[in-house]
Amino acid sequence: AQSVTQLDSHVSVSEGTPVLLRCNYSSSYSPSLFWYVQHPNKGLQLLLKYTSAATLVKGINGFEAEFKKSETSFHLTKPSAHMSDAAEYFCVVSDAGYGGSQGNLIFGKGTKLSVKP
Amino acid sequence: NAGVTQTPKFRILKIGQSMTLQCTQDMNHNYMYWYRQDPGMGLKLIYYSVGAGITDKGEVPNGYNVSRSTTEDFPLRLELAAPSQTSVYFCASSPTTGGMETQYFGPGTRLLVL
Protein backbone atom coordinates (compact mmCIF):
# COMPACT_ATOMS: atom_id res chain seq x y z
CA ALA A 1 0.00 0.00 0.00
CA GLN A 2 1.08 3.52 -0.68
CA SER A 3 2.03 5.81 2.17
CA VAL A 4 3.94 9.01 2.74
CA THR A 5 5.92 10.25 5.74
CA GLN A 6 6.80 13.87 6.31
CA LEU A 7 9.81 13.82 8.57
CA ASP A 8 9.27 17.19 10.26
CA SER A 9 6.02 18.51 11.67
CA HIS A 10 7.42 22.03 11.96
CA VAL A 11 10.29 23.82 10.20
CA SER A 12 11.39 27.34 11.05
CA VAL A 13 13.72 29.37 8.80
CA SER A 14 14.81 32.98 8.51
CA GLU A 15 13.75 35.03 5.53
CA GLY A 16 16.29 34.70 2.71
CA THR A 17 17.65 31.32 3.87
CA PRO A 18 17.04 27.97 2.13
CA VAL A 19 14.01 25.82 2.79
CA LEU A 20 14.08 22.02 2.99
CA LEU A 21 10.91 20.04 3.72
CA ARG A 22 11.49 16.31 3.81
CA CYS A 23 9.21 13.57 2.50
CA ASN A 24 9.66 9.82 2.14
CA TYR A 25 7.18 7.62 0.34
CA SER A 26 6.29 3.99 0.09
CA SER A 27 4.74 2.70 -3.11
CA SER A 28 4.33 -0.65 -4.79
CA TYR A 29 4.24 1.03 -8.19
CA SER A 30 6.00 3.84 -9.95
CA PRO A 31 4.41 6.63 -7.95
CA SER A 32 2.87 9.96 -8.77
CA LEU A 33 3.95 12.42 -6.11
CA PHE A 34 2.70 15.88 -5.31
CA TRP A 35 3.37 18.78 -2.97
CA TYR A 36 0.39 20.88 -1.97
CA VAL A 37 0.47 24.10 0.09
CA GLN A 38 -2.22 25.34 2.45
CA HIS A 39 -2.15 28.93 3.62
CA PRO A 40 -4.06 29.73 6.81
CA ASN A 41 -7.82 29.34 6.43
CA LYS A 42 -7.47 28.54 2.74
CA GLY A 43 -7.91 25.46 0.56
CA LEU A 44 -4.98 23.47 -0.77
CA GLN A 45 -3.07 24.55 -3.86
CA LEU A 46 -0.78 22.40 -5.99
CA LEU A 47 2.89 23.41 -5.81
CA LEU A 48 4.31 20.76 -8.09
CA LYS A 49 3.94 17.14 -9.18
CA TYR A 50 6.09 14.25 -10.33
CA THR A 51 4.61 11.79 -12.81
CA SER A 52 7.66 9.78 -14.03
CA ALA A 53 9.08 12.42 -16.33
CA ALA A 54 12.08 14.51 -15.19
CA THR A 55 13.23 13.66 -11.66
CA LEU A 56 13.80 17.32 -10.80
CA VAL A 57 10.43 19.02 -10.78
CA LYS A 58 10.01 22.79 -10.72
CA GLY A 59 6.88 24.28 -9.22
CA ILE A 60 5.35 27.63 -8.50
CA ASN A 61 6.88 30.37 -6.35
CA GLY A 62 10.44 29.09 -6.79
CA PHE A 63 9.91 25.69 -5.17
CA GLU A 64 11.32 22.49 -6.59
CA ALA A 65 11.49 18.84 -5.59
CA GLU A 66 13.72 15.96 -6.60
CA PHE A 67 12.43 12.41 -6.98
CA LYS A 68 15.06 9.94 -5.71
CA LYS A 69 13.93 6.37 -6.21
CA SER A 70 16.94 4.85 -4.44
CA GLU A 71 16.13 6.86 -1.31
CA THR A 72 12.31 6.78 -1.77
CA SER A 73 12.35 10.51 -1.16
CA PHE A 74 10.70 13.57 -2.65
CA HIS A 75 12.05 16.51 -0.67
CA LEU A 76 10.81 20.05 -1.34
CA THR A 77 13.34 22.88 -1.53
CA LYS A 78 13.54 26.59 -2.16
CA PRO A 79 16.79 28.56 -2.30
CA SER A 80 15.53 31.62 -0.43
CA ALA A 81 12.50 31.77 1.86
CA HIS A 82 10.02 34.61 1.69
CA MET A 83 7.60 35.66 4.42
CA SER A 84 4.71 34.69 2.15
CA ASP A 85 5.96 31.07 2.14
CA ALA A 86 4.73 30.60 5.71
CA ALA A 87 2.08 27.90 5.37
CA GLU A 88 1.49 24.18 5.81
CA TYR A 89 2.91 21.87 3.17
CA PHE A 90 1.62 18.41 2.34
CA CYS A 91 3.47 15.66 0.56
CA VAL A 92 1.03 13.44 -1.31
CA VAL A 93 1.25 10.14 -3.17
CA SER A 94 -1.33 8.74 -5.54
CA ASP A 95 -2.55 5.20 -4.96
CA ALA A 96 -3.06 4.61 -8.67
CA GLY A 97 -1.49 1.43 -9.90
CA TYR A 98 -0.82 0.29 -13.38
CA GLY A 99 -3.75 0.03 -15.78
CA GLY A 100 -5.52 3.25 -14.90
CA SER A 101 -7.05 2.31 -11.57
CA GLN A 102 -8.64 5.09 -9.53
CA GLY A 103 -5.89 7.39 -8.35
CA ASN A 104 -6.88 8.58 -4.93
CA LEU A 105 -4.48 10.76 -3.00
CA ILE A 106 -2.74 9.71 0.22
CA PHE A 107 -1.68 12.73 2.28
CA GLY A 108 1.18 13.11 4.70
CA LYS A 109 0.49 14.76 8.05
CA GLY A 110 1.90 18.07 6.89
CA THR A 111 4.87 20.28 7.71
CA LYS A 112 4.23 23.74 9.06
CA LEU A 113 6.76 26.22 7.71
CA SER A 114 7.45 29.35 9.74
CA VAL A 115 9.52 32.19 8.26
CA LYS A 116 11.18 34.65 10.64
CA PRO A 117 11.99 38.20 9.55
CA ASN B 1 -14.19 30.68 -13.33
CA ALA B 2 -15.00 30.49 -9.63
CA GLY B 3 -13.37 27.04 -9.40
CA VAL B 4 -14.61 24.96 -6.46
CA THR B 5 -16.97 26.67 -4.06
CA GLN B 6 -18.21 25.37 -0.71
CA THR B 7 -20.95 26.49 1.62
CA PRO B 8 -21.24 27.16 4.47
CA LYS B 9 -17.82 28.40 5.63
CA PHE B 10 -18.50 27.54 9.24
CA ARG B 11 -21.25 25.73 11.12
CA ILE B 12 -21.97 24.62 14.66
CA LEU B 13 -24.18 21.54 15.04
CA LYS B 14 -25.66 19.86 18.07
CA ILE B 15 -25.18 16.12 18.50
CA GLY B 16 -27.80 14.25 16.46
CA GLN B 17 -28.58 17.09 14.07
CA SER B 18 -28.15 16.69 10.35
CA MET B 19 -26.81 18.97 7.67
CA THR B 20 -25.62 19.08 4.08
CA LEU B 21 -22.32 20.56 3.02
CA GLN B 22 -22.57 22.00 -0.46
CA CYS B 23 -19.87 21.78 -3.13
CA THR B 24 -20.02 23.14 -6.67
CA GLN B 25 -17.41 23.30 -9.40
CA ASP B 26 -17.62 25.18 -12.69
CA MET B 27 -14.69 23.53 -14.50
CA ASN B 28 -16.73 20.64 -15.98
CA HIS B 29 -14.59 18.14 -14.08
CA ASN B 30 -15.77 14.54 -13.98
CA TYR B 31 -14.07 13.61 -10.71
CA MET B 32 -15.06 15.11 -7.37
CA TYR B 33 -13.93 14.31 -3.84
CA TRP B 34 -14.74 14.99 -0.22
CA TYR B 35 -11.98 15.05 2.38
CA ARG B 36 -11.83 15.78 6.08
CA GLN B 37 -8.85 17.33 7.82
CA ASP B 38 -8.37 16.81 11.53
CA PRO B 39 -5.86 18.88 13.54
CA GLY B 40 -2.27 17.82 12.91
CA MET B 41 -3.30 15.32 10.27
CA GLY B 42 -3.34 15.17 6.52
CA LEU B 43 -6.54 14.97 4.55
CA LYS B 44 -8.50 11.74 4.53
CA LEU B 45 -10.84 10.79 1.69
CA ILE B 46 -14.50 10.38 2.66
CA TYR B 47 -16.21 9.78 -0.68
CA TYR B 48 -15.47 10.38 -4.32
CA SER B 49 -17.37 10.44 -7.59
CA VAL B 50 -16.16 9.66 -11.11
CA GLY B 51 -19.16 11.25 -12.79
CA ALA B 52 -22.82 12.08 -12.40
CA GLY B 53 -24.69 9.20 -10.80
CA ILE B 54 -21.54 7.35 -9.69
CA THR B 55 -20.11 7.56 -6.19
CA ASP B 56 -17.79 5.39 -4.12
CA LYS B 57 -16.45 5.21 -0.58
CA GLY B 58 -13.08 6.50 0.42
CA GLU B 59 -11.06 5.77 3.53
CA VAL B 60 -13.46 7.20 6.16
CA PRO B 61 -17.08 7.05 4.85
CA ASN B 62 -18.94 6.10 8.05
CA GLY B 63 -21.50 8.68 9.13
CA TYR B 64 -21.65 10.38 5.74
CA ASN B 65 -23.61 10.11 2.51
CA VAL B 66 -23.17 11.70 -0.89
CA SER B 67 -25.01 12.07 -4.15
CA ARG B 68 -24.00 13.29 -7.60
CA SER B 69 -27.00 14.18 -9.71
CA THR B 70 -25.12 16.70 -11.88
CA THR B 71 -21.54 17.18 -13.01
CA GLU B 72 -21.31 20.44 -11.07
CA ASP B 73 -22.62 19.50 -7.62
CA PHE B 74 -21.42 17.00 -5.03
CA PRO B 75 -23.16 17.52 -1.67
CA LEU B 76 -22.05 15.72 1.50
CA ARG B 77 -24.72 14.76 4.00
CA LEU B 78 -24.26 14.20 7.73
CA GLU B 79 -27.34 12.43 9.10
CA LEU B 80 -26.66 12.18 12.85
CA ALA B 81 -23.86 14.52 13.80
CA ALA B 82 -21.36 13.24 16.36
CA PRO B 83 -18.46 15.05 18.09
CA SER B 84 -16.04 12.86 16.12
CA GLN B 85 -17.21 14.64 12.97
CA THR B 86 -15.80 17.95 14.17
CA SER B 87 -13.33 18.72 11.41
CA VAL B 88 -12.60 20.86 8.38
CA TYR B 89 -14.15 19.48 5.22
CA PHE B 90 -12.67 20.07 1.79
CA CYS B 91 -14.24 19.38 -1.56
CA ALA B 92 -12.01 18.92 -4.61
CA SER B 93 -12.34 18.15 -8.30
CA SER B 94 -10.14 16.92 -11.12
CA PRO B 95 -10.74 16.50 -14.85
CA THR B 96 -9.91 12.79 -14.98
CA THR B 97 -8.57 10.13 -12.66
CA GLY B 98 -6.65 11.59 -9.74
CA GLY B 99 -3.64 9.38 -10.32
CA MET B 100 -1.61 12.00 -12.12
CA GLU B 101 -4.06 14.84 -12.27
CA THR B 102 -4.03 17.97 -10.17
CA GLN B 103 -6.94 18.21 -7.78
CA TYR B 104 -8.50 21.64 -7.28
CA PHE B 105 -9.68 22.35 -3.77
CA GLY B 106 -12.40 24.52 -2.35
CA PRO B 107 -11.78 26.81 0.65
CA GLY B 108 -13.25 24.36 3.16
CA THR B 109 -16.13 24.15 5.64
CA ARG B 110 -15.27 24.22 9.33
CA LEU B 111 -17.73 22.09 11.32
CA LEU B 112 -18.03 21.99 15.08
CA VAL B 113 -20.30 19.38 16.68
CA LEU B 114 -21.20 20.01 20.32
PDB file of C-alpha atoms in Angstrom:
ATOM      1  CA  ALA A   1       0.000   0.000   0.000  1.00  0.00           C
ATOM      2  CA  GLN A   2       1.076   3.517  -0.679  1.00  0.00           C
ATOM      3  CA  SER A   3       2.031   5.814   2.172  1.00  0.00           C
ATOM      4  CA  VAL A   4       3.945   9.011   2.742  1.00  0.00           C
ATOM      5  CA  THR A   5       5.924  10.247   5.743  1.00  0.00           C
ATOM      6  CA  GLN A   6       6.799  13.866   6.314  1.00  0.00           C
ATOM      7  CA  LEU A   7       9.805  13.822   8.569  1.00  0.00           C
ATOM      8  CA  ASP A   8       9.272  17.191  10.255  1.00  0.00           C
ATOM      9  CA  SER A   9       6.017  18.508  11.672  1.00  0.00           C
ATOM     10  CA  HIS A  10       7.422  22.029  11.958  1.00  0.00           C
ATOM     11  CA  VAL A  11      10.290  23.816  10.202  1.00  0.00           C
ATOM     12  CA  SER A  12      11.390  27.344  11.048  1.00  0.00           C
ATOM     13  CA  VAL A  13      13.722  29.373   8.799  1.00  0.00           C
ATOM     14  CA  SER A  14      14.807  32.977   8.511  1.00  0.00           C
ATOM     15  CA  GLU A  15      13.753  35.032   5.527  1.00  0.00           C
ATOM     16  CA  GLY A  16      16.294  34.704   2.709  1.00  0.00           C
ATOM     17  CA  THR A  17      17.651  31.321   3.868  1.00  0.00           C
ATOM     18  CA  PRO A  18      17.043  27.968   2.130  1.00  0.00           C
ATOM     19  CA  VAL A  19      14.006  25.818   2.787  1.00  0.00           C
ATOM     20  CA  LEU A  20      14.079  22.017   2.986  1.00  0.00           C
ATOM     21  CA  LEU A  21      10.906  20.044   3.716  1.00  0.00           C
ATOM     22  CA  ARG A  22      11.491  16.314   3.806  1.00  0.00           C
ATOM     23  CA  CYS A  23       9.214  13.569   2.498  1.00  0.00           C
ATOM     24  CA  ASN A  24       9.659   9.822   2.143  1.00  0.00           C
ATOM     25  CA  TYR A  25       7.181   7.624   0.336  1.00  0.00           C
ATOM     26  CA  SER A  26       6.290   3.988   0.090  1.00  0.00           C
ATOM     27  CA  SER A  27       4.739   2.702  -3.105  1.00  0.00           C
ATOM     28  CA  SER A  28       4.327  -0.648  -4.792  1.00  0.00           C
ATOM     29  CA  TYR A  29       4.241   1.029  -8.186  1.00  0.00           C
ATOM     30  CA  SER A  30       6.004   3.837  -9.946  1.00  0.00           C
ATOM     31  CA  PRO A  31       4.414   6.629  -7.945  1.00  0.00           C
ATOM     32  CA  SER A  32       2.870   9.957  -8.773  1.00  0.00           C
ATOM     33  CA  LEU A  33       3.948  12.424  -6.112  1.00  0.00           C
ATOM     34  CA  PHE A  34       2.699  15.885  -5.305  1.00  0.00           C
ATOM     35  CA  TRP A  35       3.375  18.778  -2.966  1.00  0.00           C
ATOM     36  CA  TYR A  36       0.392  20.884  -1.965  1.00  0.00           C
ATOM     37  CA  VAL A  37       0.467  24.095   0.088  1.00  0.00           C
ATOM     38  CA  GLN A  38      -2.224  25.343   2.448  1.00  0.00           C
ATOM     39  CA  HIS A  39      -2.149  28.933   3.616  1.00  0.00           C
ATOM     40  CA  PRO A  40      -4.057  29.733   6.810  1.00  0.00           C
ATOM     41  CA  ASN A  41      -7.818  29.342   6.430  1.00  0.00           C
ATOM     42  CA  LYS A  42      -7.474  28.539   2.737  1.00  0.00           C
ATOM     43  CA  GLY A  43      -7.909  25.463   0.565  1.00  0.00           C
ATOM     44  CA  LEU A  44      -4.984  23.472  -0.774  1.00  0.00           C
ATOM     45  CA  GLN A  45      -3.069  24.552  -3.856  1.00  0.00           C
ATOM     46  CA  LEU A  46      -0.778  22.402  -5.990  1.00  0.00           C
ATOM     47  CA  LEU A  47       2.894  23.409  -5.810  1.00  0.00           C
ATOM     48  CA  LEU A  48       4.314  20.756  -8.095  1.00  0.00           C
ATOM     49  CA  LYS A  49       3.935  17.140  -9.179  1.00  0.00           C
ATOM     50  CA  TYR A  50       6.094  14.252 -10.329  1.00  0.00           C
ATOM     51  CA  THR A  51       4.611  11.792 -12.811  1.00  0.00           C
ATOM     52  CA  SER A  52       7.659   9.781 -14.027  1.00  0.00           C
ATOM     53  CA  ALA A  53       9.082  12.419 -16.332  1.00  0.00           C
ATOM     54  CA  ALA A  54      12.080  14.506 -15.189  1.00  0.00           C
ATOM     55  CA  THR A  55      13.234  13.658 -11.664  1.00  0.00           C
ATOM     56  CA  LEU A  56      13.798  17.321 -10.798  1.00  0.00           C
ATOM     57  CA  VAL A  57      10.428  19.024 -10.778  1.00  0.00           C
ATOM     58  CA  LYS A  58      10.006  22.786 -10.722  1.00  0.00           C
ATOM     59  CA  GLY A  59       6.879  24.284  -9.225  1.00  0.00           C
ATOM     60  CA  ILE A  60       5.349  27.627  -8.500  1.00  0.00           C
ATOM     61  CA  ASN A  61       6.884  30.367  -6.346  1.00  0.00           C
ATOM     62  CA  GLY A  62      10.445  29.091  -6.789  1.00  0.00           C
ATOM     63  CA  PHE A  63       9.910  25.687  -5.174  1.00  0.00           C
ATOM     64  CA  GLU A  64      11.322  22.493  -6.594  1.00  0.00           C
ATOM     65  CA  ALA A  65      11.493  18.838  -5.590  1.00  0.00           C
ATOM     66  CA  GLU A  66      13.721  15.960  -6.603  1.00  0.00           C
ATOM     67  CA  PHE A  67      12.435  12.407  -6.975  1.00  0.00           C
ATOM     68  CA  LYS A  68      15.056   9.935  -5.707  1.00  0.00           C
ATOM     69  CA  LYS A  69      13.932   6.371  -6.213  1.00  0.00           C
ATOM     70  CA  SER A  70      16.938   4.846  -4.440  1.00  0.00           C
ATOM     71  CA  GLU A  71      16.128   6.863  -1.307  1.00  0.00           C
ATOM     72  CA  THR A  72      12.306   6.785  -1.768  1.00  0.00           C
ATOM     73  CA  SER A  73      12.346  10.511  -1.164  1.00  0.00           C
ATOM     74  CA  PHE A  74      10.698  13.567  -2.653  1.00  0.00           C
ATOM     75  CA  HIS A  75      12.047  16.507  -0.671  1.00  0.00           C
ATOM     76  CA  LEU A  76      10.815  20.046  -1.336  1.00  0.00           C
ATOM     77  CA  THR A  77      13.337  22.880  -1.530  1.00  0.00           C
ATOM     78  CA  LYS A  78      13.543  26.594  -2.163  1.00  0.00           C
ATOM     79  CA  PRO A  79      16.792  28.563  -2.299  1.00  0.00           C
ATOM     80  CA  SER A  80      15.528  31.625  -0.432  1.00  0.00           C
ATOM     81  CA  ALA A  81      12.499  31.769   1.862  1.00  0.00           C
ATOM     82  CA  HIS A  82      10.018  34.612   1.691  1.00  0.00           C
ATOM     83  CA  MET A  83       7.600  35.662   4.415  1.00  0.00           C
ATOM     84  CA  SER A  84       4.712  34.687   2.148  1.00  0.00           C
ATOM     85  CA  ASP A  85       5.963  31.071   2.139  1.00  0.00           C
ATOM     86  CA  ALA A  86       4.733  30.596   5.711  1.00  0.00           C
ATOM     87  CA  ALA A  87       2.082  27.900   5.373  1.00  0.00           C
ATOM     88  CA  GLU A  88       1.491  24.184   5.806  1.00  0.00           C
ATOM     89  CA  TYR A  89       2.914  21.869   3.167  1.00  0.00           C
ATOM     90  CA  PHE A  90       1.620  18.406   2.344  1.00  0.00           C
ATOM     91  CA  CYS A  91       3.472  15.656   0.555  1.00  0.00           C
ATOM     92  CA  VAL A  92       1.029  13.443  -1.312  1.00  0.00           C
ATOM     93  CA  VAL A  93       1.247  10.136  -3.168  1.00  0.00           C
ATOM     94  CA  SER A  94      -1.330   8.737  -5.544  1.00  0.00           C
ATOM     95  CA  ASP A  95      -2.554   5.203  -4.965  1.00  0.00           C
ATOM     96  CA  ALA A  96      -3.063   4.613  -8.667  1.00  0.00           C
ATOM     97  CA  GLY A  97      -1.489   1.427  -9.898  1.00  0.00           C
ATOM     98  CA  TYR A  98      -0.824   0.289 -13.381  1.00  0.00           C
ATOM     99  CA  GLY A  99      -3.747   0.026 -15.780  1.00  0.00           C
ATOM    100  CA  GLY A 100      -5.522   3.249 -14.904  1.00  0.00           C
ATOM    101  CA  SER A 101      -7.045   2.308 -11.568  1.00  0.00           C
ATOM    102  CA  GLN A 102      -8.638   5.085  -9.533  1.00  0.00           C
ATOM    103  CA  GLY A 103      -5.891   7.391  -8.353  1.00  0.00           C
ATOM    104  CA  ASN A 104      -6.883   8.581  -4.933  1.00  0.00           C
ATOM    105  CA  LEU A 105      -4.478  10.760  -2.997  1.00  0.00           C
ATOM    106  CA  ILE A 106      -2.742   9.711   0.217  1.00  0.00           C
ATOM    107  CA  PHE A 107      -1.684  12.734   2.281  1.00  0.00           C
ATOM    108  CA  GLY A 108       1.184  13.109   4.696  1.00  0.00           C
ATOM    109  CA  LYS A 109       0.486  14.758   8.046  1.00  0.00           C
ATOM    110  CA  GLY A 110       1.899  18.068   6.895  1.00  0.00           C
ATOM    111  CA  THR A 111       4.871  20.283   7.715  1.00  0.00           C
ATOM    112  CA  LYS A 112       4.227  23.743   9.060  1.00  0.00           C
ATOM    113  CA  LEU A 113       6.765  26.223   7.707  1.00  0.00           C
ATOM    114  CA  SER A 114       7.445  29.354   9.739  1.00  0.00           C
ATOM    115  CA  VAL A 115       9.516  32.189   8.264  1.00  0.00           C
ATOM    116  CA  LYS A 116      11.180  34.650  10.644  1.00  0.00           C
ATOM    117  CA  PRO A 117      11.988  38.199   9.546  1.00  0.00           C
TER     118      PRO A 117
ATOM    119  CA  ASN B   1     -14.185  30.681 -13.329  1.00  0.00           C
ATOM    120  CA  ALA B   2     -14.998  30.487  -9.631  1.00  0.00           C
ATOM    121  CA  GLY B   3     -13.366  27.040  -9.403  1.00  0.00           C
ATOM    122  CA  VAL B   4     -14.607  24.955  -6.464  1.00  0.00           C
ATOM    123  CA  THR B   5     -16.971  26.671  -4.061  1.00  0.00           C
ATOM    124  CA  GLN B   6     -18.207  25.369  -0.709  1.00  0.00           C
ATOM    125  CA  THR B   7     -20.947  26.491   1.617  1.00  0.00           C
ATOM    126  CA  PRO B   8     -21.240  27.161   4.473  1.00  0.00           C
ATOM    127  CA  LYS B   9     -17.817  28.398   5.630  1.00  0.00           C
ATOM    128  CA  PHE B  10     -18.505  27.537   9.243  1.00  0.00           C
ATOM    129  CA  ARG B  11     -21.246  25.731  11.115  1.00  0.00           C
ATOM    130  CA  ILE B  12     -21.972  24.622  14.660  1.00  0.00           C
ATOM    131  CA  LEU B  13     -24.178  21.542  15.039  1.00  0.00           C
ATOM    132  CA  LYS B  14     -25.658  19.858  18.072  1.00  0.00           C
ATOM    133  CA  ILE B  15     -25.182  16.116  18.495  1.00  0.00           C
ATOM    134  CA  GLY B  16     -27.804  14.251  16.457  1.00  0.00           C
ATOM    135  CA  GLN B  17     -28.576  17.090  14.071  1.00  0.00           C
ATOM    136  CA  SER B  18     -28.155  16.693  10.352  1.00  0.00           C
ATOM    137  CA  MET B  19     -26.806  18.971   7.665  1.00  0.00           C
ATOM    138  CA  THR B  20     -25.624  19.078   4.085  1.00  0.00           C
ATOM    139  CA  LEU B  21     -22.319  20.560   3.021  1.00  0.00           C
ATOM    140  CA  GLN B  22     -22.567  21.996  -0.456  1.00  0.00           C
ATOM    141  CA  CYS B  23     -19.872  21.776  -3.129  1.00  0.00           C
ATOM    142  CA  THR B  24     -20.024  23.143  -6.674  1.00  0.00           C
ATOM    143  CA  GLN B  25     -17.410  23.302  -9.404  1.00  0.00           C
ATOM    144  CA  ASP B  26     -17.618  25.176 -12.694  1.00  0.00           C
ATOM    145  CA  MET B  27     -14.690  23.531 -14.495  1.00  0.00           C
ATOM    146  CA  ASN B  28     -16.728  20.644 -15.975  1.00  0.00           C
ATOM    147  CA  HIS B  29     -14.586  18.144 -14.077  1.00  0.00           C
ATOM    148  CA  ASN B  30     -15.773  14.544 -13.984  1.00  0.00           C
ATOM    149  CA  TYR B  31     -14.068  13.613 -10.709  1.00  0.00           C
ATOM    150  CA  MET B  32     -15.064  15.106  -7.372  1.00  0.00           C
ATOM    151  CA  TYR B  33     -13.928  14.310  -3.838  1.00  0.00           C
ATOM    152  CA  TRP B  34     -14.744  14.994  -0.217  1.00  0.00           C
ATOM    153  CA  TYR B  35     -11.981  15.052   2.385  1.00  0.00           C
ATOM    154  CA  ARG B  36     -11.831  15.775   6.084  1.00  0.00           C
ATOM    155  CA  GLN B  37      -8.849  17.330   7.818  1.00  0.00           C
ATOM    156  CA  ASP B  38      -8.370  16.806  11.530  1.00  0.00           C
ATOM    157  CA  PRO B  39      -5.861  18.882  13.538  1.00  0.00           C
ATOM    158  CA  GLY B  40      -2.266  17.822  12.908  1.00  0.00           C
ATOM    159  CA  MET B  41      -3.300  15.318  10.269  1.00  0.00           C
ATOM    160  CA  GLY B  42      -3.345  15.167   6.520  1.00  0.00           C
ATOM    161  CA  LEU B  43      -6.537  14.966   4.554  1.00  0.00           C
ATOM    162  CA  LYS B  44      -8.499  11.735   4.526  1.00  0.00           C
ATOM    163  CA  LEU B  45     -10.840  10.794   1.688  1.00  0.00           C
ATOM    164  CA  ILE B  46     -14.495  10.375   2.664  1.00  0.00           C
ATOM    165  CA  TYR B  47     -16.214   9.781  -0.683  1.00  0.00           C
ATOM    166  CA  TYR B  48     -15.472  10.379  -4.320  1.00  0.00           C
ATOM    167  CA  SER B  49     -17.367  10.437  -7.594  1.00  0.00           C
ATOM    168  CA  VAL B  50     -16.164   9.663 -11.112  1.00  0.00           C
ATOM    169  CA  GLY B  51     -19.162  11.252 -12.791  1.00  0.00           C
ATOM    170  CA  ALA B  52     -22.825  12.083 -12.401  1.00  0.00           C
ATOM    171  CA  GLY B  53     -24.689   9.205 -10.803  1.00  0.00           C
ATOM    172  CA  ILE B  54     -21.542   7.352  -9.694  1.00  0.00           C
ATOM    173  CA  THR B  55     -20.106   7.559  -6.188  1.00  0.00           C
ATOM    174  CA  ASP B  56     -17.794   5.386  -4.116  1.00  0.00           C
ATOM    175  CA  LYS B  57     -16.449   5.207  -0.575  1.00  0.00           C
ATOM    176  CA  GLY B  58     -13.080   6.495   0.421  1.00  0.00           C
ATOM    177  CA  GLU B  59     -11.060   5.765   3.533  1.00  0.00           C
ATOM    178  CA  VAL B  60     -13.464   7.195   6.157  1.00  0.00           C
ATOM    179  CA  PRO B  61     -17.078   7.045   4.854  1.00  0.00           C
ATOM    180  CA  ASN B  62     -18.936   6.099   8.050  1.00  0.00           C
ATOM    181  CA  GLY B  63     -21.498   8.678   9.129  1.00  0.00           C
ATOM    182  CA  TYR B  64     -21.655  10.378   5.737  1.00  0.00           C
ATOM    183  CA  ASN B  65     -23.607  10.112   2.513  1.00  0.00           C
ATOM    184  CA  VAL B  66     -23.168  11.697  -0.893  1.00  0.00           C
ATOM    185  CA  SER B  67     -25.014  12.073  -4.148  1.00  0.00           C
ATOM    186  CA  ARG B  68     -24.002  13.291  -7.597  1.00  0.00           C
ATOM    187  CA  SER B  69     -26.995  14.178  -9.709  1.00  0.00           C
ATOM    188  CA  THR B  70     -25.123  16.697 -11.878  1.00  0.00           C
ATOM    189  CA  THR B  71     -21.536  17.183 -13.010  1.00  0.00           C
ATOM    190  CA  GLU B  72     -21.310  20.440 -11.070  1.00  0.00           C
ATOM    191  CA  ASP B  73     -22.623  19.505  -7.616  1.00  0.00           C
ATOM    192  CA  PHE B  74     -21.424  16.999  -5.034  1.00  0.00           C
ATOM    193  CA  PRO B  75     -23.156  17.518  -1.671  1.00  0.00           C
ATOM    194  CA  LEU B  76     -22.047  15.723   1.500  1.00  0.00           C
ATOM    195  CA  ARG B  77     -24.723  14.762   4.005  1.00  0.00           C
ATOM    196  CA  LEU B  78     -24.258  14.196   7.731  1.00  0.00           C
ATOM    197  CA  GLU B  79     -27.336  12.432   9.097  1.00  0.00           C
ATOM    198  CA  LEU B  80     -26.661  12.184  12.847  1.00  0.00           C
ATOM    199  CA  ALA B  81     -23.859  14.520  13.799  1.00  0.00           C
ATOM    200  CA  ALA B  82     -21.358  13.241  16.355  1.00  0.00           C
ATOM    201  CA  PRO B  83     -18.459  15.051  18.090  1.00  0.00           C
ATOM    202  CA  SER B  84     -16.044  12.859  16.117  1.00  0.00           C
ATOM    203  CA  GLN B  85     -17.211  14.639  12.973  1.00  0.00           C
ATOM    204  CA  THR B  86     -15.799  17.950  14.174  1.00  0.00           C
ATOM    205  CA  SER B  87     -13.325  18.719  11.411  1.00  0.00           C
ATOM    206  CA  VAL B  88     -12.597  20.857   8.381  1.00  0.00           C
ATOM    207  CA  TYR B  89     -14.150  19.481   5.221  1.00  0.00           C
ATOM    208  CA  PHE B  90     -12.670  20.069   1.786  1.00  0.00           C
ATOM    209  CA  CYS B  91     -14.236  19.382  -1.557  1.00  0.00           C
ATOM    210  CA  ALA B  92     -12.007  18.923  -4.612  1.00  0.00           C
ATOM    211  CA  SER B  93     -12.339  18.151  -8.298  1.00  0.00           C
ATOM    212  CA  SER B  94     -10.137  16.923 -11.121  1.00  0.00           C
ATOM    213  CA  PRO B  95     -10.743  16.501 -14.846  1.00  0.00           C
ATOM    214  CA  THR B  96      -9.909  12.795 -14.983  1.00  0.00           C
ATOM    215  CA  THR B  97      -8.570  10.131 -12.657  1.00  0.00           C
ATOM    216  CA  GLY B  98      -6.653  11.594  -9.741  1.00  0.00           C
ATOM    217  CA  GLY B  99      -3.637   9.379 -10.320  1.00  0.00           C
ATOM    218  CA  MET B 100      -1.611  11.998 -12.122  1.00  0.00           C
ATOM    219  CA  GLU B 101      -4.062  14.837 -12.267  1.00  0.00           C
ATOM    220  CA  THR B 102      -4.026  17.968 -10.170  1.00  0.00           C
ATOM    221  CA  GLN B 103      -6.943  18.211  -7.776  1.00  0.00           C
ATOM    222  CA  TYR B 104      -8.495  21.641  -7.279  1.00  0.00           C
ATOM    223  CA  PHE B 105      -9.676  22.354  -3.766  1.00  0.00           C
ATOM    224  CA  GLY B 106     -12.404  24.520  -2.346  1.00  0.00           C
ATOM    225  CA  PRO B 107     -11.783  26.814   0.646  1.00  0.00           C
ATOM    226  CA  GLY B 108     -13.249  24.357   3.158  1.00  0.00           C
ATOM    227  CA  THR B 109     -16.128  24.149   5.635  1.00  0.00           C
ATOM    228  CA  ARG B 110     -15.270  24.221   9.328  1.00  0.00           C
ATOM    229  CA  LEU B 111     -17.733  22.093  11.317  1.00  0.00           C
ATOM    230  CA  LEU B 112     -18.035  21.987  15.084  1.00  0.00           C
ATOM    231  CA  VAL B 113     -20.303  19.376  16.682  1.00  0.00           C
ATOM    232  CA  LEU B 114     -21.197  20.009  20.321  1.00  0.00           C
TER     233      LEU B 114
END
